[in-house]
PDB file of C-alpha atoms in Angstrom:
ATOM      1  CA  UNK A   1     -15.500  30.674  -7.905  1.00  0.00           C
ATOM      2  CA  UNK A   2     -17.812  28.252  -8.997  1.00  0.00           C
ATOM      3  CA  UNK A   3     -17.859  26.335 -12.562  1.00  0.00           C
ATOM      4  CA  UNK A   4     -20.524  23.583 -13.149  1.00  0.00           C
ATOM      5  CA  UNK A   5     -22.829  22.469 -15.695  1.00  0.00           C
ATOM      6  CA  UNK A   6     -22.016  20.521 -19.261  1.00  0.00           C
ATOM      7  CA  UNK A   7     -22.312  17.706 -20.047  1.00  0.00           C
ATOM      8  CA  UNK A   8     -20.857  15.762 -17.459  1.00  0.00           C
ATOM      9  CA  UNK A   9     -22.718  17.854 -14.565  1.00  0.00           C
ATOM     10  CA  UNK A  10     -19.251  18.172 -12.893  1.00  0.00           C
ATOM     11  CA  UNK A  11     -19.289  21.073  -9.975  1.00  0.00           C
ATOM     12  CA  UNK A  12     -15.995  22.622  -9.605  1.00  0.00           C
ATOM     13  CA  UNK A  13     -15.045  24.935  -6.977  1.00  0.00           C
ATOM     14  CA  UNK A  14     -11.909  26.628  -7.371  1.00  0.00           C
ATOM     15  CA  UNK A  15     -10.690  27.460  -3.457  1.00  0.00           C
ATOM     16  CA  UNK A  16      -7.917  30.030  -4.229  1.00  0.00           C
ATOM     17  CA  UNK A  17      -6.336  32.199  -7.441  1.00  0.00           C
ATOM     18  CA  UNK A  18      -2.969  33.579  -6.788  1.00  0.00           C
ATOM     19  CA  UNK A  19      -1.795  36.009  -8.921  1.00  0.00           C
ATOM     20  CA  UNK A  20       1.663  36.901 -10.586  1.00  0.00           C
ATOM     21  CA  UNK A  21       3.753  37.732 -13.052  1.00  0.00           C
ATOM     22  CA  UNK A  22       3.769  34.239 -14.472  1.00  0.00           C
ATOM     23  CA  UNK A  23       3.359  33.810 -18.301  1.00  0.00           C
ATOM     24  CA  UNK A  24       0.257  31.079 -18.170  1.00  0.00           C
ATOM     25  CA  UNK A  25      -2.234  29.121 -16.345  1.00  0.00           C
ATOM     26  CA  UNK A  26      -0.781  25.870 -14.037  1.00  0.00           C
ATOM     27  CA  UNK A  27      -3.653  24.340 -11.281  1.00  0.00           C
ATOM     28  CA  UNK A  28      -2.566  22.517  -8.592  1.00  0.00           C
ATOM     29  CA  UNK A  29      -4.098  20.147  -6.543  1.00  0.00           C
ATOM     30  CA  UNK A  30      -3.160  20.172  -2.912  1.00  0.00           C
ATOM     31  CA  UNK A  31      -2.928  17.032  -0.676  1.00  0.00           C
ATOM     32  CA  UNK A  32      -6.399  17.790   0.577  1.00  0.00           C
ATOM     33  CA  UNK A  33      -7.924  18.043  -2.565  1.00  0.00           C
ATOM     34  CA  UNK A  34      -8.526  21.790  -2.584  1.00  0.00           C
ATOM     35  CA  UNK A  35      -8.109  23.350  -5.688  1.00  0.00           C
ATOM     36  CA  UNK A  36      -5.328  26.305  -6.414  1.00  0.00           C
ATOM     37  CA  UNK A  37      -4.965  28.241  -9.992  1.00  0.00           C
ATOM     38  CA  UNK A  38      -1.924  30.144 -10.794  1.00  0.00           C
ATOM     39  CA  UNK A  39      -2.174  32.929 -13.558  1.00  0.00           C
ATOM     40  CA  UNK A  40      -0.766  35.818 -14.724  1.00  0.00           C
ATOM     41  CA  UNK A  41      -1.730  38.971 -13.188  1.00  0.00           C
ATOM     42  CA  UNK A  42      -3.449  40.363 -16.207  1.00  0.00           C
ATOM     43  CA  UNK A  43      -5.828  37.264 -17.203  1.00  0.00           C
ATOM     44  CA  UNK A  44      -9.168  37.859 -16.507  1.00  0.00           C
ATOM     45  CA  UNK A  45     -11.658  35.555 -14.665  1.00  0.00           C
ATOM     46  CA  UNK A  46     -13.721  34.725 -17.426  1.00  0.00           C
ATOM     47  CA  UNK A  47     -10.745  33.305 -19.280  1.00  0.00           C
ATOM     48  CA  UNK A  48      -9.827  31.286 -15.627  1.00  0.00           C
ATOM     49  CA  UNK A  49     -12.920  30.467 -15.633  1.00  0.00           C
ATOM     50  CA  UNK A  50     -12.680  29.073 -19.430  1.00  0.00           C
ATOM     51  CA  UNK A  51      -9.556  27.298 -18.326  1.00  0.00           C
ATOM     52  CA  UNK A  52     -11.156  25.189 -15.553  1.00  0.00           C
ATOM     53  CA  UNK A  53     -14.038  24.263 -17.322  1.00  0.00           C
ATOM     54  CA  UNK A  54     -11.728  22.419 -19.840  1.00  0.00           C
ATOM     55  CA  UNK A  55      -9.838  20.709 -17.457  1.00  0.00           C
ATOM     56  CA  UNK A  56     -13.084  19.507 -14.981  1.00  0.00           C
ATOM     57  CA  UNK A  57     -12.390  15.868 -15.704  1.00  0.00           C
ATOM     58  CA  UNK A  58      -8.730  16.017 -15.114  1.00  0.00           C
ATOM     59  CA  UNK A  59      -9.218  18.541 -11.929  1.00  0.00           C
ATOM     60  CA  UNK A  60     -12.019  15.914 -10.451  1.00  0.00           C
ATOM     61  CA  UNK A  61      -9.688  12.813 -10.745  1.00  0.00           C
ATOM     62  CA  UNK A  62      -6.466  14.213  -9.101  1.00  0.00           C
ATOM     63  CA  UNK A  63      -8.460  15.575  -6.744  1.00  0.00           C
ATOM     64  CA  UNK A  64     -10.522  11.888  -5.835  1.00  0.00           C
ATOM     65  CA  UNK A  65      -7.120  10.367  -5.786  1.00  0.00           C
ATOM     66  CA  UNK A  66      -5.784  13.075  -3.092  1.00  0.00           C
ATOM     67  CA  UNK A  67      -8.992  12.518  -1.105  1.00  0.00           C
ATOM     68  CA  UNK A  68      -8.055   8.451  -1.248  1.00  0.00           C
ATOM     69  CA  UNK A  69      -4.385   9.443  -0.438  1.00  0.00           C
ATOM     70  CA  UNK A  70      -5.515  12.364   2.730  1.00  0.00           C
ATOM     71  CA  UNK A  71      -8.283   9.806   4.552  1.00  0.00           C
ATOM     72  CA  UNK A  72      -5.789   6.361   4.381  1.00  0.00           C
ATOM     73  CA  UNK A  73      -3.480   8.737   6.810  1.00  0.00           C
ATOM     74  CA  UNK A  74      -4.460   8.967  10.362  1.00  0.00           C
ATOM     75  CA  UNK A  75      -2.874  11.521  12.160  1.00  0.00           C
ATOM     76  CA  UNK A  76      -0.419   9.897  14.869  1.00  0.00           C
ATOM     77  CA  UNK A  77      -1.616   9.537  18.315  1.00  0.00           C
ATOM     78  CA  UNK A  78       2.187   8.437  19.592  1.00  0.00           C
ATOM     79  CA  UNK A  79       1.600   5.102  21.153  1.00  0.00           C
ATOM     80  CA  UNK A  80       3.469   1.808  20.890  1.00  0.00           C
ATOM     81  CA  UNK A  81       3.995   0.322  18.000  1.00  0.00           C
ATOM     82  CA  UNK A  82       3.001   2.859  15.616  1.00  0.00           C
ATOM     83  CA  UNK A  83       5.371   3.420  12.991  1.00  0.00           C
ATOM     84  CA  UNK A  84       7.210   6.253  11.763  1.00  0.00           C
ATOM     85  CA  UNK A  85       9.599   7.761   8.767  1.00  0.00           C
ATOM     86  CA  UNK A  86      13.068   8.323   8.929  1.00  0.00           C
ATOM     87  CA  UNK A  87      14.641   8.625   5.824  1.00  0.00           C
ATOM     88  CA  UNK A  88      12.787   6.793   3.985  1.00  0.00           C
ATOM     89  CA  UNK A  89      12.111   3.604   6.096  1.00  0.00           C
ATOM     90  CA  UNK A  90       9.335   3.317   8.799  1.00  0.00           C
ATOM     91  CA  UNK A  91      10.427   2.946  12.665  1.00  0.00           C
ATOM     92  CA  UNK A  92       8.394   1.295  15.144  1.00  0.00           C
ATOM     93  CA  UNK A  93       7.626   3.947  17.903  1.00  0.00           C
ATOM     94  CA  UNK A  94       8.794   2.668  21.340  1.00  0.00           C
ATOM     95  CA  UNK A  95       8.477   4.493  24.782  1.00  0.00           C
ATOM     96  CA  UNK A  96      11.142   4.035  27.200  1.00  0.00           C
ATOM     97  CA  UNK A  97      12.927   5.091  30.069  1.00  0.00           C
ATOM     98  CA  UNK A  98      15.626   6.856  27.620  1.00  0.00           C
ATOM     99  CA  UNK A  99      16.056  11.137  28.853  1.00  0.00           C
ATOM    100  CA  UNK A 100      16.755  11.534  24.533  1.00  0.00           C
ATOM    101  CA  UNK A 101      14.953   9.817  21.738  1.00  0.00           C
ATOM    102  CA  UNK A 102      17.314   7.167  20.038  1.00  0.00           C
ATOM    103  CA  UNK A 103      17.087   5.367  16.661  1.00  0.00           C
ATOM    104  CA  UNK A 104      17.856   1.954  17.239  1.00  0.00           C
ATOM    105  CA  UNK A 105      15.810  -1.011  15.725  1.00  0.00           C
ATOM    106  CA  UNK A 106      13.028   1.400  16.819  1.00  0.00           C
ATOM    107  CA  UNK A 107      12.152   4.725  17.773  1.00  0.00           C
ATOM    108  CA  UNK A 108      13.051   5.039  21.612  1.00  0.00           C
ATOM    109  CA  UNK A 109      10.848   7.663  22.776  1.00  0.00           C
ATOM    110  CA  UNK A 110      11.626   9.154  26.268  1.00  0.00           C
ATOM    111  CA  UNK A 111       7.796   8.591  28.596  1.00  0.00           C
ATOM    112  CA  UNK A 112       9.191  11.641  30.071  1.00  0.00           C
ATOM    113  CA  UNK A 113       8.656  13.832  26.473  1.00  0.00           C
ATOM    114  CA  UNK A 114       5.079  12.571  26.141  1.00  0.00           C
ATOM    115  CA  UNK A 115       2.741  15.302  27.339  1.00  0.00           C
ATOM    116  CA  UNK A 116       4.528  17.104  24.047  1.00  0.00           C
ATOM    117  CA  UNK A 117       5.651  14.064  22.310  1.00  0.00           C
ATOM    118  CA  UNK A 118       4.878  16.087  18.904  1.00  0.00           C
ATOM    119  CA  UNK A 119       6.536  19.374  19.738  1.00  0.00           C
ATOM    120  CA  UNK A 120       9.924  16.798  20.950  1.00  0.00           C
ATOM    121  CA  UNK A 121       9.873  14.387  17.878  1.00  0.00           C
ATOM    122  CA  UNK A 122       9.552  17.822  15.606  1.00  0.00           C
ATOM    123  CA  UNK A 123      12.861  19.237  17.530  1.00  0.00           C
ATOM    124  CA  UNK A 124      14.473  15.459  17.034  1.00  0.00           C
ATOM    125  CA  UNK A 125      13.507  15.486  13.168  1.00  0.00           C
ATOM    126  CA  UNK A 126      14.891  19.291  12.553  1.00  0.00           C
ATOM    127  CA  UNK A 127      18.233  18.662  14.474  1.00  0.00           C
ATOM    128  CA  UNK A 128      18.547  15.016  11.958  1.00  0.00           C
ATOM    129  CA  UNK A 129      17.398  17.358   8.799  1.00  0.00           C
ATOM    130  CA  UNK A 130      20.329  20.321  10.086  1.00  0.00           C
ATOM    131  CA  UNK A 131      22.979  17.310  10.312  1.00  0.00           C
ATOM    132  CA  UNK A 132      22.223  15.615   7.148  1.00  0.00           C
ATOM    133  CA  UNK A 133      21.469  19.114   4.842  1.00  0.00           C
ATOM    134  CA  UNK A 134      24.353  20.740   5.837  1.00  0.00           C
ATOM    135  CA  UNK A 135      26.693  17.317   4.950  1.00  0.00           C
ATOM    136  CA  UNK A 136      25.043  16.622   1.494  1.00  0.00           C
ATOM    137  CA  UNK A 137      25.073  20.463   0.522  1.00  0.00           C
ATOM    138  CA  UNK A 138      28.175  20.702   1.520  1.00  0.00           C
ATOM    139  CA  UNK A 139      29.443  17.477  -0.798  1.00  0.00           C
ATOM    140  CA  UNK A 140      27.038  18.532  -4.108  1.00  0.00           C
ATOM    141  CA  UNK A 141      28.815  21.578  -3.782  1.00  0.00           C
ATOM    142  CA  UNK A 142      32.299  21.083  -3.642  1.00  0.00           C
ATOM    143  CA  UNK A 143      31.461  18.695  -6.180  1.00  0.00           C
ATOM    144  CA  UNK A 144      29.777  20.749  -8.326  1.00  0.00           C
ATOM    145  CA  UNK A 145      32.527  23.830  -7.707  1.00  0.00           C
ATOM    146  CA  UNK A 146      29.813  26.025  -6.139  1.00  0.00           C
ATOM    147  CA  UNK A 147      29.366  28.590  -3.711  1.00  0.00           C
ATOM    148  CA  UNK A 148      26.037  28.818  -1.067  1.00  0.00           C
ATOM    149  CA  UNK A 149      25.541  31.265   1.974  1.00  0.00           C
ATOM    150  CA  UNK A 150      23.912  28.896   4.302  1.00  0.00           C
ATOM    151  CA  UNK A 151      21.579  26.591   5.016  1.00  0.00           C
ATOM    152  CA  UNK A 152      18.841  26.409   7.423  1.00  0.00           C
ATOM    153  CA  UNK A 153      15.810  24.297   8.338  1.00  0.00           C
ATOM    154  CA  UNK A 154      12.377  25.783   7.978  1.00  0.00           C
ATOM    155  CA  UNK A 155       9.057  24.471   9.087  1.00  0.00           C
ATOM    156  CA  UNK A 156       7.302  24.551   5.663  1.00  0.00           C
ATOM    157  CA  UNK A 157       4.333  21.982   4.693  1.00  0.00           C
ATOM    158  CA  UNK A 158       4.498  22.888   1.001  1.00  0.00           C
ATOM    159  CA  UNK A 159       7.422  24.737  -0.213  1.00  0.00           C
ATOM    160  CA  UNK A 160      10.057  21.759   0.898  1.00  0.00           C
ATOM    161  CA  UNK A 161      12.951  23.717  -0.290  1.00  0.00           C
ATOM    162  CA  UNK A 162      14.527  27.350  -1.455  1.00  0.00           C
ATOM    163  CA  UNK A 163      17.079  28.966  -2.664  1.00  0.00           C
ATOM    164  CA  UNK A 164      17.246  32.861  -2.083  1.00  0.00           C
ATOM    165  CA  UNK A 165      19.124  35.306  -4.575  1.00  0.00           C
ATOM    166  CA  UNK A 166      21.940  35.600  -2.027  1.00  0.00           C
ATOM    167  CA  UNK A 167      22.836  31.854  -1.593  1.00  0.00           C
ATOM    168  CA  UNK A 168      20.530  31.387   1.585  1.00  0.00           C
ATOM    169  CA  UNK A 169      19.146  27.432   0.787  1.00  0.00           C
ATOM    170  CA  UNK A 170      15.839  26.336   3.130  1.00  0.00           C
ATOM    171  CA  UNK A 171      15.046  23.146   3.935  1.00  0.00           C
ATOM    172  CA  UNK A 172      11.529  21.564   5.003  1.00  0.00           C
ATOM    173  CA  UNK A 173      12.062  19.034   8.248  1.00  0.00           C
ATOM    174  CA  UNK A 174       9.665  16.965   6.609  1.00  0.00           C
ATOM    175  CA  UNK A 175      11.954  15.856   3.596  1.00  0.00           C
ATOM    176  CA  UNK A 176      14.409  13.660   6.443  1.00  0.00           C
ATOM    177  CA  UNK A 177      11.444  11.440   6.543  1.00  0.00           C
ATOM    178  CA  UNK A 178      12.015  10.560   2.651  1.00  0.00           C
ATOM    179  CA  UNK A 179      14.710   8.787   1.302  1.00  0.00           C
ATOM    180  CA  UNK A 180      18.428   9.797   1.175  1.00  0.00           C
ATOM    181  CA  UNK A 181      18.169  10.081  -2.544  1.00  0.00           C
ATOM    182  CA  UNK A 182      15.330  12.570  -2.815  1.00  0.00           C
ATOM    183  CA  UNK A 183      17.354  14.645  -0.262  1.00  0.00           C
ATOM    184  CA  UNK A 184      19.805  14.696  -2.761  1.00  0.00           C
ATOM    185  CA  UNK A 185      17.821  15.194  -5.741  1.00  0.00           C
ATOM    186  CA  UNK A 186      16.165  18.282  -3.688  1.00  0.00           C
ATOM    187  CA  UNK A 187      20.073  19.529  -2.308  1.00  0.00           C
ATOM    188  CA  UNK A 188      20.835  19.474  -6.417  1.00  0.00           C
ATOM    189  CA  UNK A 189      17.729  21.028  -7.576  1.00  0.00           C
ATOM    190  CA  UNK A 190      18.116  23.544  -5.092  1.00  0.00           C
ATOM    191  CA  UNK A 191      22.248  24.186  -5.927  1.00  0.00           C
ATOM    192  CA  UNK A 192      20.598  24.590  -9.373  1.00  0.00           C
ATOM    193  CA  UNK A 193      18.869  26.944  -8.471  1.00  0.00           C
ATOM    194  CA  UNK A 194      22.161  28.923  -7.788  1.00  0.00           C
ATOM    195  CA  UNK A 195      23.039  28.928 -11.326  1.00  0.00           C
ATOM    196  CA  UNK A 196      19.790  29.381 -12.975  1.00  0.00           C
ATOM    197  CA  UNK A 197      16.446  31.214 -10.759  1.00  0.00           C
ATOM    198  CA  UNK A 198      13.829  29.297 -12.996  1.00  0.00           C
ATOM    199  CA  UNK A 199      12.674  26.078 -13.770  1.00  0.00           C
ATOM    200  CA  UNK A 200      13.744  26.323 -17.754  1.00  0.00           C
ATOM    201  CA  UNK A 201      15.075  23.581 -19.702  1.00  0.00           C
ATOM    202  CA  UNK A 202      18.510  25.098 -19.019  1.00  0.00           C
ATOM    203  CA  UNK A 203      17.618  24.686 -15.227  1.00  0.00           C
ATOM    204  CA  UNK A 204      17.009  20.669 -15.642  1.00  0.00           C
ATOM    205  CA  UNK A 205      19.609  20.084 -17.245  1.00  0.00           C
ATOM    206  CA  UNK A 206      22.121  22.032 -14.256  1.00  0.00           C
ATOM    207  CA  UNK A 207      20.028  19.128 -12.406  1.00  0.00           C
ATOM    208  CA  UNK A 208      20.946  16.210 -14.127  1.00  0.00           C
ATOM    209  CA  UNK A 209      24.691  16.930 -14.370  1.00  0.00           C
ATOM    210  CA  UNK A 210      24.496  17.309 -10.645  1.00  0.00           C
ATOM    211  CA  UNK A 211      21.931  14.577  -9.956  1.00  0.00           C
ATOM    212  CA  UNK A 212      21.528  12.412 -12.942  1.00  0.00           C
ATOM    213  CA  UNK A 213      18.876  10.090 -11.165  1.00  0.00           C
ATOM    214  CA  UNK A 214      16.504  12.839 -10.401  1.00  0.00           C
ATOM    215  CA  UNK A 215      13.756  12.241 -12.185  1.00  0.00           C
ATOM    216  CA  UNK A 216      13.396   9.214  -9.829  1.00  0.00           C
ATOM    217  CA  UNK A 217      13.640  10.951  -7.363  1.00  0.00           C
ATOM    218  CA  UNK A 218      11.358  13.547  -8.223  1.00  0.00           C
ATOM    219  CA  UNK A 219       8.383  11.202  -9.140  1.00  0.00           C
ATOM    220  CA  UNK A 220       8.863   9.885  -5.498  1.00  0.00           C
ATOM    221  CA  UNK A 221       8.307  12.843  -4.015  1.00  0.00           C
ATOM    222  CA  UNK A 222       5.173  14.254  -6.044  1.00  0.00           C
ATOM    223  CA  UNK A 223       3.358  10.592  -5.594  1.00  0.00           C
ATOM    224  CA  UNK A 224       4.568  10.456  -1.407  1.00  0.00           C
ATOM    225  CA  UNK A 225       4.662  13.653  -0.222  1.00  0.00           C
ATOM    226  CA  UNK A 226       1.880  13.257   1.763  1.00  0.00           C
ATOM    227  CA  UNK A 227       3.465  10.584   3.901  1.00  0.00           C
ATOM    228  CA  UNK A 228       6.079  13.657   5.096  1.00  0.00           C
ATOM    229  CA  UNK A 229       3.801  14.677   8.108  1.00  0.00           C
ATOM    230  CA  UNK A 230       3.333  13.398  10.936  1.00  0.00           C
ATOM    231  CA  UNK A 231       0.035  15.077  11.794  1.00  0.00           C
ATOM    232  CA  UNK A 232      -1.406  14.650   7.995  1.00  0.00           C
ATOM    233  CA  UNK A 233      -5.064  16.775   9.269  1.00  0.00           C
ATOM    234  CA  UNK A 234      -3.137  19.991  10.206  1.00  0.00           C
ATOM    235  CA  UNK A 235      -2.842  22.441   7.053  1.00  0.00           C
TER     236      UNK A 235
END
């Protein structure tokens, strides 16, 4: 779909419109600047269409400042001395002689795991995020008096964390590259979850009896997530 003309002359293309049984209209601009709209299943395009052309100016500067944000990030070429995230504070990356990758003052990267040195620092970074999710779930929940089926780390870009009906609670890898306290703020708002399946005012308040710092927290993580990949150009 594509929307243009007015008075500013501002050409909009909407990439994607997903569907559901949602009550109204949310866009969403993704960290490459593409733009998403989320409506309800019976809301025609003509009234999408409506929608976007109100919100042009607001759609074309969060999308110019996730183009600004996408081409400052290089994707990593693993060499000396580049620098990577672990929760929350940057490592220098060093190869050595090591046969495992240790966290020191620096990254020690084995020369061995190079001709995969993504596929290896992935593995490292999901057995770190396993280790640390299952300890802070574990801890908001007995502190909190609540019950959770498992947890598990998944590979997702986007959809950092879950909570299924049953208890199951998902995890990105990506999020052990942010701070400890937005893991927590995403262990709580998950838990949350547990007690109430939406994001109501009922739900953010379940939040901030578990995490009272969250909002914090969760402005961290909507102006950084970008930085939680370590190949930024892969989508």
């Amino acid at each position: 779909m594509e929307i243009g003309g007015g008075m500013a002359q501002i050409q909009i293309k909407v990439d994607r419109i997903v569907r559901s049984r949602r009550r109204t209209l949310a866009l969403e601009i993704t960290p490459d600047a593409r733009l998403i709209v989320r409506a309800p299943l019976s809301m025609t395009d003509a009234a999408i269409k409506h929608f976007v052309t109100r919100k042009k100016v607001w759609i074309r500067k969060h999308q110019t400042k996730a183009r600004i944000k996408h081409e400052k990030i290089s994707p990593k070429q693993f060499v000396d001395g580049e620098e990577f995230l672990y929760l929350g504070r940057p490592f220098r990356f060093c190869i050595s002689e090591r046969k495992s990758i240790a966290l020191t003052d620096v990254l020690e990267f084995p020369k061995d795991f190079m001709p995969q040195a993504r596929f290896h620092l992935v593995n490292w970074y999901r057995k770190k995020a396993l280790e640390i999710f299952s300890q802070r779930v574990r801890l908001c929940a007995q502190w909190n008096k609540l019950e959770y089926a498992s947890v598990r780390i998944s590979n997702a870009k986007k959809r950092l964390g879950s909570c299924a009906s049953d208890g199951r609670l998902s995890f990105s890898w990506r999020l052990v590259m942010s701070p400890l306290h937005v893991i927590d703020y995403v262990v709580a708002h998950e838990l949350a979850h547990l007690l109430v399946m939406n994001h109501s005012v009922r739900f953010w308040l379940k939040v901030n009896n578990m995490f009272p710092g969250y909002r914090e927290s969760r402005r961290w993580l909507k102006g950084n997530a970008h930085l939680l990949n370590i190949a930024p150009k892969i989508y």
